[in-house]
Amino acid sequence: MDDLWWLPSLIVFGGVGIIVWLLVALLRRRNPKTPVASIDDLHRRAGIALVRTDDAVREAEDEVGFAEAEFGREAARGYAADVASARSALGEAFRLRQSLEDEIADTEAQRRAWNERIISVCEDVERTLSARLRGFDERRGAERSAPDLLDQLERRIDRARERLTTTGLAIASAAERYAASAVEDARVLRRTAQDTVDQATDDATTTKDRIDTGRPAAAALHALGRELQQAEDRLDAVERSLAGIAAAETELAAAGRELRTVIAEAEALGATVERAETAAVIATAVERANRALLEAESTTSPDGDRVLPDPMRRLEVVRAADIDLDAALATARSTQQRLDNAREAMRGALFTADSNIRVAVDVISAHRGRVGADARTRLAEAQRQLALAEAAAVDDPVEALDAARRASRIAQDADALARYDVG
């Protein structure tokens, strides 16, 4: 019996060990390890977050004007600052998305970290804006007289209908002078504005019924105000689009004059360069530039039919020819010549980039819920490139010109992607 002195201790410690093992197993079952999301899933979530947050910021930008109208500029100042900060933060998220989609290979760690950062930024932005909106909602409930506000909103509906008539006449007039492609954006934007105003009219009737029957109407009034803000924004976009056609026509004339000057220089240089290969490249570019001028100034088709111009598209053709000719002349120009020519071309390049960006902005704003992250990312990058171009315009016109042209190209990509998403 003395030889088994250790048996009681073994039983005790063994029992304790079994109990510990059972507790650990139970805890693991209750708290399973959270699976790590895949890179593809993170990228998808980041894209969804970007779209949702970009729409939230755009709506918040609309809300600033509405809040100023309701509570005064001073009361809305803090919200305006929050919205500006949100747009800046979202810019960082879009830059990260652009880095994930450019041609430079990224490590798995970088892709994970950048996608997680995008999601985090979007969540912070939405949280901040939601908190501020809740405050305004409380003020609306306490400070607004529903009948008075409805009366104001109905007057805004009337003004919007007047603008629909005015813009409709302006589009019809433009259609007599310009190609259908030139006025198509204005037509689409006006149709969306018409739909929104029609819906606002119906909603105003429903809201009046709520007020007349003593039911809560604050939320309905607020939604109606947001609806009208969207309609007014779209009507603004129609007017900008029509003004852009006229501006592009004026710019086209200037671009044509500039291209003729460059053609003359190219022909002179082509006759003096020593290398035959360089002369051939210049001659080919000159030929393309002359064809672009003919296309930009044509008034009839090859069949002799009358051709209405699309100034923006013609401007793009002339600018593209100018870019090709500039590249052909690069090896034959002195450094100073390149700087001088870059300064000459930069104004037109900045105009084109700004115009293409405004078109993309209007398309995305008009179809907020339907445009995906890729188009919005391209738009943010185009806006960044334009800012870089404007910053470099004085000190480095060559870099500014390159950045403006990049901005224009990327904005066109954003516009194409947005239109594809809308279908």
Coordinates of C-alpha atoms in Angstrom, one line a residue:
M1 CA 0.0 0.0 0.0
D2 CA 2.9 2.3 0.7
D3 CA 4.1 1.8 -2.8
L4 CA 0.9 3.5 -4.1
W5 CA 1.3 6.8 -2.2
W6 CA 1.3 8.8 -5.4
L7 CA -2.1 7.5 -6.7
P8 CA -4.4 10.0 -4.9
S9 CA -2.3 12.9 -6.2
L10 CA -2.5 11.6 -9.7
I11 CA -6.2 11.3 -9.5
V12 CA -6.5 14.9 -8.2
F13 CA -4.2 16.5 -10.8
G14 CA -5.7 14.4 -13.6
G15 CA -9.2 15.6 -12.7
V16 CA -8.0 19.2 -12.6
G17 CA -6.4 18.8 -16.1
I18 CA -9.5 17.3 -17.5
I19 CA -11.6 20.2 -16.1
V20 CA -9.1 22.8 -17.6
W21 CA -9.2 21.0 -21.0
L22 CA -13.0 21.1 -21.0
L23 CA -13.1 24.8 -20.1
V24 CA -10.7 25.7 -22.9
A25 CA -12.7 23.7 -25.4
L26 CA -15.9 25.3 -24.3
L27 CA -14.4 28.8 -24.6
R28 CA -13.1 28.1 -28.1
R29 CA -16.6 26.9 -29.1
R30 CA -18.2 30.0 -27.7
N31 CA -15.6 32.4 -29.2
P32 CA -14.5 30.9 -32.5
K33 CA -11.6 32.8 -34.2
T34 CA -12.8 35.4 -36.6
P35 CA -11.9 34.4 -40.1
V36 CA -9.6 36.8 -41.9
A37 CA -11.3 38.4 -44.9
S38 CA -9.8 37.6 -48.3
I39 CA -8.2 40.4 -50.3
D40 CA -10.9 40.2 -53.0
D41 CA -13.6 40.5 -50.3
L42 CA -11.9 43.5 -48.8
H43 CA -11.6 45.1 -52.2
R44 CA -15.3 44.5 -52.9
R45 CA -16.3 45.9 -49.5
A46 CA -14.0 49.0 -50.0
G47 CA -15.6 49.7 -53.4
I48 CA -19.1 49.5 -51.9
A49 CA -18.1 51.7 -49.0
L50 CA -16.7 54.3 -51.5
V51 CA -19.8 54.4 -53.5
R52 CA -22.1 54.7 -50.4
T53 CA -19.9 57.3 -48.8
D54 CA -19.4 59.4 -51.9
D55 CA -23.2 59.5 -52.3
A56 CA -23.5 60.5 -48.6
V57 CA -21.1 63.3 -49.1
R58 CA -22.8 64.5 -52.2
E59 CA -26.1 64.5 -50.4
A60 CA -24.5 66.3 -47.5
E61 CA -23.2 69.0 -49.9
D62 CA -26.8 69.5 -51.0
E63 CA -27.9 69.5 -47.4
V64 CA -25.6 72.5 -46.6
G65 CA -27.6 74.8 -48.8
F66 CA -30.8 73.5 -47.4
A67 CA -29.6 73.9 -43.8
E68 CA -28.5 77.5 -44.6
A69 CA -31.9 78.3 -46.0
E70 CA -33.6 76.9 -42.9
F71 CA -31.4 77.9 -40.0
G72 CA -29.1 80.6 -41.4
R73 CA -25.5 80.6 -42.7
E74 CA -24.0 80.9 -39.2
A75 CA -25.9 77.9 -37.8
A76 CA -24.9 75.8 -40.8
R77 CA -21.2 76.8 -40.7
G78 CA -20.1 73.9 -38.6
Y79 CA -21.9 71.5 -40.9
A80 CA -20.3 73.0 -44.0
A81 CA -16.9 72.6 -42.4
D82 CA -17.7 68.9 -41.6
V83 CA -18.7 68.3 -45.2
A84 CA -15.6 70.0 -46.6
S85 CA -13.5 67.8 -44.2
A86 CA -15.4 64.7 -45.3
R87 CA -14.8 65.5 -49.0
S88 CA -11.1 65.9 -48.2
A89 CA -10.9 62.6 -46.3
L90 CA -12.8 60.8 -49.1
G91 CA -10.1 62.2 -51.5
E92 CA -7.6 60.2 -49.6
A93 CA -9.7 57.0 -49.9
F94 CA -10.1 57.6 -53.7
R95 CA -6.3 58.1 -54.0
L96 CA -5.7 54.8 -52.3
R97 CA -8.2 53.1 -54.6
Q98 CA -6.4 54.6 -57.6
S99 CA -3.1 53.2 -56.3
L100 CA -4.7 49.8 -56.0
E101 CA -5.9 49.9 -59.6
D102 CA -2.9 51.5 -61.4
E103 CA -0.2 49.6 -63.3
I104 CA 2.2 49.3 -60.4
A105 CA 2.2 45.9 -58.7
D106 CA 1.3 46.1 -54.9
T107 CA 2.1 43.5 -52.2
E108 CA -0.6 41.6 -50.5
A109 CA 0.1 43.5 -47.3
Q110 CA -0.3 46.8 -49.1
R111 CA -3.6 45.8 -50.8
R112 CA -5.0 44.6 -47.4
A113 CA -3.8 47.7 -45.5
W114 CA -5.1 50.2 -48.2
N115 CA -8.5 48.5 -48.5
E116 CA -8.9 48.5 -44.7
R117 CA -7.9 52.1 -44.6
I118 CA -10.5 53.0 -47.3
I119 CA -13.3 51.2 -45.3
S120 CA -12.1 53.0 -42.1
V121 CA -12.2 56.4 -43.7
C122 CA -15.6 55.8 -45.2
E123 CA -17.0 54.7 -41.8
D124 CA -15.6 57.7 -40.0
V125 CA -17.0 60.1 -42.7
E126 CA -20.5 58.6 -42.5
R127 CA -20.5 58.6 -38.7
T128 CA -19.6 62.3 -38.6
L129 CA -22.2 63.3 -41.2
S130 CA -25.0 61.2 -39.6
A131 CA -24.4 62.8 -36.2
R132 CA -24.7 66.3 -37.6
L133 CA -27.8 65.4 -39.6
R134 CA -29.5 64.1 -36.5
G135 CA -29.0 67.5 -34.9
F136 CA -30.6 69.2 -37.8
D137 CA -33.5 66.7 -37.8
E138 CA -34.2 67.6 -34.1
R139 CA -34.1 71.3 -34.9
R140 CA -36.5 70.8 -37.8
G141 CA -39.0 69.1 -35.6
A142 CA -38.8 71.9 -33.0
E143 CA -38.3 75.1 -35.2
R144 CA -40.2 74.6 -38.4
S145 CA -43.7 75.6 -39.2
A146 CA -44.9 72.9 -41.5
P147 CA -47.5 75.0 -43.5
D148 CA -45.1 77.8 -44.0
L149 CA -42.3 75.5 -45.2
L150 CA -44.7 73.7 -47.5
D151 CA -45.7 77.0 -49.0
Q152 CA -42.0 77.8 -49.6
L153 CA -41.4 74.4 -51.2
E154 CA -44.4 74.8 -53.5
R155 CA -43.0 78.1 -54.7
R156 CA -39.7 76.4 -55.4
I157 CA -41.6 73.7 -57.4
D158 CA -43.2 76.5 -59.5
R159 CA -39.8 78.1 -60.1
A160 CA -38.3 74.7 -61.1
R161 CA -41.1 74.3 -63.6
E162 CA -40.4 77.7 -65.1
R163 CA -36.7 76.7 -65.5
L164 CA -37.8 73.4 -67.1
T165 CA -39.6 75.5 -69.7
T166 CA -36.7 77.8 -70.2
T167 CA -34.1 75.0 -70.5
G168 CA -36.4 73.1 -72.9
L169 CA -36.5 76.1 -75.2
A170 CA -32.7 76.6 -74.9
I171 CA -32.1 72.9 -75.8
A172 CA -34.4 73.2 -78.8
S173 CA -32.5 76.3 -79.9
A174 CA -29.2 74.6 -79.5
A175 CA -30.4 71.5 -81.4
E176 CA -30.9 73.7 -84.4
R177 CA -27.2 74.8 -84.4
Y178 CA -25.4 71.9 -83.0
A179 CA -25.2 68.1 -83.5
A180 CA -27.4 65.8 -81.4
S181 CA -24.4 64.5 -79.6
A182 CA -23.6 68.0 -78.4
V183 CA -26.9 68.5 -76.6
E184 CA -27.5 64.9 -75.5
D185 CA -26.1 65.5 -72.0
A186 CA -28.3 68.5 -71.5
R187 CA -31.4 66.5 -72.7
V188 CA -30.7 63.7 -70.3
L189 CA -30.1 66.0 -67.4
R190 CA -33.3 67.9 -68.1
R191 CA -35.3 64.6 -68.3
T192 CA -34.0 63.6 -64.9
A193 CA -34.8 67.1 -63.6
Q194 CA -38.4 66.8 -65.0
D195 CA -38.9 63.4 -63.4
T196 CA -37.7 64.8 -60.0
V197 CA -39.9 67.9 -60.2
D198 CA -42.9 65.7 -61.2
Q199 CA -42.2 63.4 -58.2
A200 CA -41.8 66.5 -55.9
T201 CA -45.2 67.8 -57.1
D202 CA -46.9 64.5 -56.1
D203 CA -45.0 64.4 -52.8
A204 CA -46.1 68.0 -52.0
T205 CA -49.7 66.9 -52.4
T206 CA -49.2 64.0 -50.1
T207 CA -47.4 66.2 -47.6
K208 CA -50.2 68.8 -47.6
D209 CA -52.6 66.0 -46.9
R210 CA -50.5 64.9 -43.9
I211 CA -50.5 68.5 -42.6
D212 CA -54.2 69.0 -43.1
T213 CA -55.0 65.8 -41.2
G214 CA -52.6 66.6 -38.4
R215 CA -50.1 63.9 -39.0
P216 CA -46.3 64.4 -38.5
A217 CA -44.9 66.0 -41.7
A218 CA -41.4 67.1 -40.7
A219 CA -39.6 64.1 -42.4
A220 CA -41.8 64.4 -45.5
L221 CA -41.0 68.1 -45.7
H222 CA -37.3 67.5 -45.4
A223 CA -37.4 64.7 -48.1
L224 CA -39.3 67.1 -50.3
G225 CA -36.7 69.8 -49.8
R226 CA -33.9 67.3 -50.7
E227 CA -35.9 66.3 -53.8
L228 CA -36.2 69.9 -54.9
Q229 CA -32.5 70.5 -54.3
Q230 CA -31.6 67.6 -56.6
A231 CA -33.9 69.0 -59.3
E232 CA -32.4 72.4 -59.0
D233 CA -28.9 70.9 -59.1
R234 CA -29.8 69.1 -62.3
L235 CA -31.2 72.2 -63.9
D236 CA -28.0 74.0 -63.0
A237 CA -26.2 71.2 -64.7
V238 CA -28.4 71.6 -67.8
E239 CA -27.5 75.3 -68.0
R240 CA -23.8 74.5 -67.5
S241 CA -23.9 71.9 -70.2
L242 CA -25.4 74.4 -72.7
A243 CA -23.0 77.1 -71.7
G244 CA -20.2 74.6 -72.1
I245 CA -21.2 74.1 -75.8
A246 CA -20.8 77.8 -76.5
A247 CA -17.6 78.0 -74.5
A248 CA -16.2 75.0 -76.4
E249 CA -17.1 76.7 -79.7
T250 CA -15.1 79.8 -78.7
E251 CA -12.3 77.6 -77.5
L252 CA -12.3 75.6 -80.7
A253 CA -11.7 78.8 -82.7
A254 CA -8.7 79.6 -80.5
A255 CA -7.4 76.0 -80.6
G256 CA -7.6 76.1 -84.4
R257 CA -5.5 79.2 -84.6
E258 CA -2.9 77.7 -82.2
L259 CA -2.7 74.5 -84.2
R260 CA -2.2 76.4 -87.4
T261 CA 0.7 78.2 -85.7
V262 CA 2.2 74.9 -84.6
I263 CA 1.7 73.4 -88.1
A264 CA 3.7 76.4 -89.6
E265 CA 6.5 75.8 -87.1
A266 CA 6.5 72.1 -87.8
E267 CA 6.7 72.6 -91.5
A268 CA 9.6 75.0 -91.1
L269 CA 11.4 72.6 -88.7
G270 CA 10.7 69.6 -90.9
A271 CA 12.5 71.3 -93.8
T272 CA 15.6 72.0 -91.7
V273 CA 16.1 68.8 -89.6
E274 CA 19.0 66.7 -90.6
R275 CA 17.6 63.2 -89.8
A276 CA 15.2 61.9 -92.4
E277 CA 13.3 59.8 -89.8
T278 CA 12.6 62.9 -87.8
A279 CA 11.4 64.8 -90.9
A280 CA 9.1 61.9 -91.8
V281 CA 7.6 61.8 -88.3
I282 CA 7.0 65.6 -88.4
A283 CA 5.4 65.4 -91.9
T284 CA 3.0 62.6 -90.8
A285 CA 2.0 64.6 -87.7
V286 CA 1.4 67.7 -89.9
E287 CA -0.8 65.7 -92.2
R288 CA -2.9 64.5 -89.3
A289 CA -3.2 68.0 -87.9
N290 CA -4.4 69.4 -91.2
R291 CA -7.0 66.6 -91.4
A292 CA -8.1 67.5 -87.9
L293 CA -8.6 71.1 -88.9
L294 CA -10.6 70.1 -91.9
E295 CA -12.8 67.9 -89.7
A296 CA -13.2 70.6 -87.1
E297 CA -14.3 73.2 -89.6
S298 CA -16.4 71.0 -91.9
T299 CA -20.0 72.0 -92.6
T300 CA -20.9 69.2 -95.0
S301 CA -20.6 65.4 -95.1
P302 CA -18.7 63.6 -97.9
D303 CA -22.2 63.2 -99.5
G304 CA -22.8 66.9 -99.5
D305 CA -25.3 66.9 -96.6
R306 CA -25.2 69.7 -94.0
V307 CA -23.3 68.7 -90.9
L308 CA -24.1 70.3 -87.5
P309 CA -21.0 70.7 -85.3
D310 CA -20.3 69.2 -81.9
P311 CA -17.8 71.8 -80.6
M312 CA -16.6 69.7 -77.7
R313 CA -15.8 66.7 -79.8
R314 CA -14.2 68.8 -82.5
L315 CA -12.1 70.5 -79.8
E316 CA -11.0 67.1 -78.6
V317 CA -9.9 66.2 -82.2
V318 CA -7.9 69.4 -82.6
R319 CA -6.3 69.0 -79.1
A320 CA -5.4 65.4 -79.9
A321 CA -3.8 66.5 -83.2
D322 CA -1.9 69.3 -81.3
I323 CA -0.6 66.7 -78.8
D324 CA 0.6 64.4 -81.6
L325 CA 2.3 67.3 -83.4
D326 CA 3.9 68.5 -80.2
A327 CA 5.3 65.0 -79.5
A328 CA 6.6 64.8 -83.1
L329 CA 8.4 68.2 -82.6
A330 CA 9.8 67.4 -79.2
T331 CA 13.1 66.1 -80.5
A332 CA 13.5 69.1 -82.8
R333 CA 12.7 71.8 -80.4
S334 CA 15.0 73.5 -77.9
T335 CA 14.1 73.4 -74.2
Q336 CA 13.0 77.0 -74.3
Q337 CA 10.7 76.4 -77.2
R338 CA 9.1 73.5 -75.4
L339 CA 8.4 75.7 -72.4
D340 CA 7.0 78.5 -74.5
N341 CA 4.8 76.0 -76.5
A342 CA 3.7 74.3 -73.3
R343 CA 2.5 77.7 -71.9
E344 CA 0.6 78.3 -75.1
A345 CA -1.1 74.9 -75.0
M346 CA -1.7 74.8 -71.3
R347 CA -4.7 77.2 -71.2
G348 CA -6.6 75.1 -73.7
A349 CA -5.6 71.8 -72.0
L350 CA -6.8 73.2 -68.6
F351 CA -10.1 74.2 -70.2
T352 CA -10.6 70.8 -71.8
A353 CA -9.8 69.0 -68.6
D354 CA -12.1 71.2 -66.5
S355 CA -14.9 70.6 -69.1
N356 CA -14.5 66.9 -69.1
I357 CA -14.4 66.8 -65.3
R358 CA -17.7 68.8 -65.2
V359 CA -19.4 66.4 -67.6
A360 CA -18.3 63.4 -65.5
V361 CA -19.4 65.2 -62.2
D362 CA -22.9 65.9 -63.7
V363 CA -23.4 62.3 -64.9
I364 CA -22.4 60.8 -61.6
S365 CA -24.5 63.4 -59.6
A366 CA -27.5 62.7 -61.8
H367 CA -27.3 58.9 -61.2
R368 CA -25.8 58.7 -57.7
G369 CA -27.1 55.3 -56.6
R370 CA -26.2 53.6 -59.9
V371 CA -22.6 54.7 -60.5
G372 CA -19.9 52.4 -59.1
A373 CA -16.6 53.0 -57.4
D374 CA -14.4 52.8 -60.5
A375 CA -16.0 55.8 -62.2
R376 CA -15.9 57.8 -59.0
T377 CA -12.3 56.8 -58.4
R378 CA -11.3 58.0 -61.9
L379 CA -13.2 61.3 -61.3
A380 CA -11.4 61.9 -58.0
E381 CA -8.0 61.2 -59.7
A382 CA -8.9 63.5 -62.6
Q383 CA -9.7 66.3 -60.2
R384 CA -6.4 65.7 -58.4
Q385 CA -4.4 65.8 -61.6
L386 CA -6.2 69.1 -62.6
A387 CA -5.2 70.5 -59.2
L388 CA -1.6 69.4 -59.8
A389 CA -1.7 71.1 -63.2
E390 CA -3.0 74.3 -61.8
A391 CA -0.3 74.3 -59.1
A392 CA 2.5 73.7 -61.6
A393 CA 1.3 76.1 -64.2
V394 CA 3.7 78.9 -63.4
D395 CA 6.9 77.1 -62.4
D396 CA 6.7 74.0 -64.7
P397 CA 4.4 74.5 -67.7
V398 CA 5.5 71.2 -69.3
E399 CA 4.5 69.2 -66.2
A400 CA 1.4 71.3 -65.9
L401 CA 0.4 70.5 -69.5
D402 CA 1.1 66.8 -69.0
A403 CA -1.0 66.8 -65.8
A404 CA -3.9 68.7 -67.5
R405 CA -3.9 66.2 -70.3
R406 CA -3.9 63.3 -67.9
A407 CA -6.8 64.9 -66.0
S408 CA -8.7 65.2 -69.3
R409 CA -8.1 61.6 -70.3
I410 CA -8.9 60.2 -66.9
A411 CA -12.1 62.3 -66.7
Q412 CA -13.2 60.9 -70.0
D413 CA -12.6 57.4 -68.6
A414 CA -14.7 58.3 -65.5
D415 CA -17.5 59.6 -67.8
A416 CA -17.4 56.4 -69.9
L417 CA -17.5 54.1 -66.8
A418 CA -20.3 56.1 -65.3
R419 CA -22.4 55.9 -68.4
Y420 CA -21.7 52.1 -68.6
D421 CA -22.9 51.7 -65.0
V422 CA -26.1 53.7 -65.7
G423 CA -26.6 51.5 -68.8

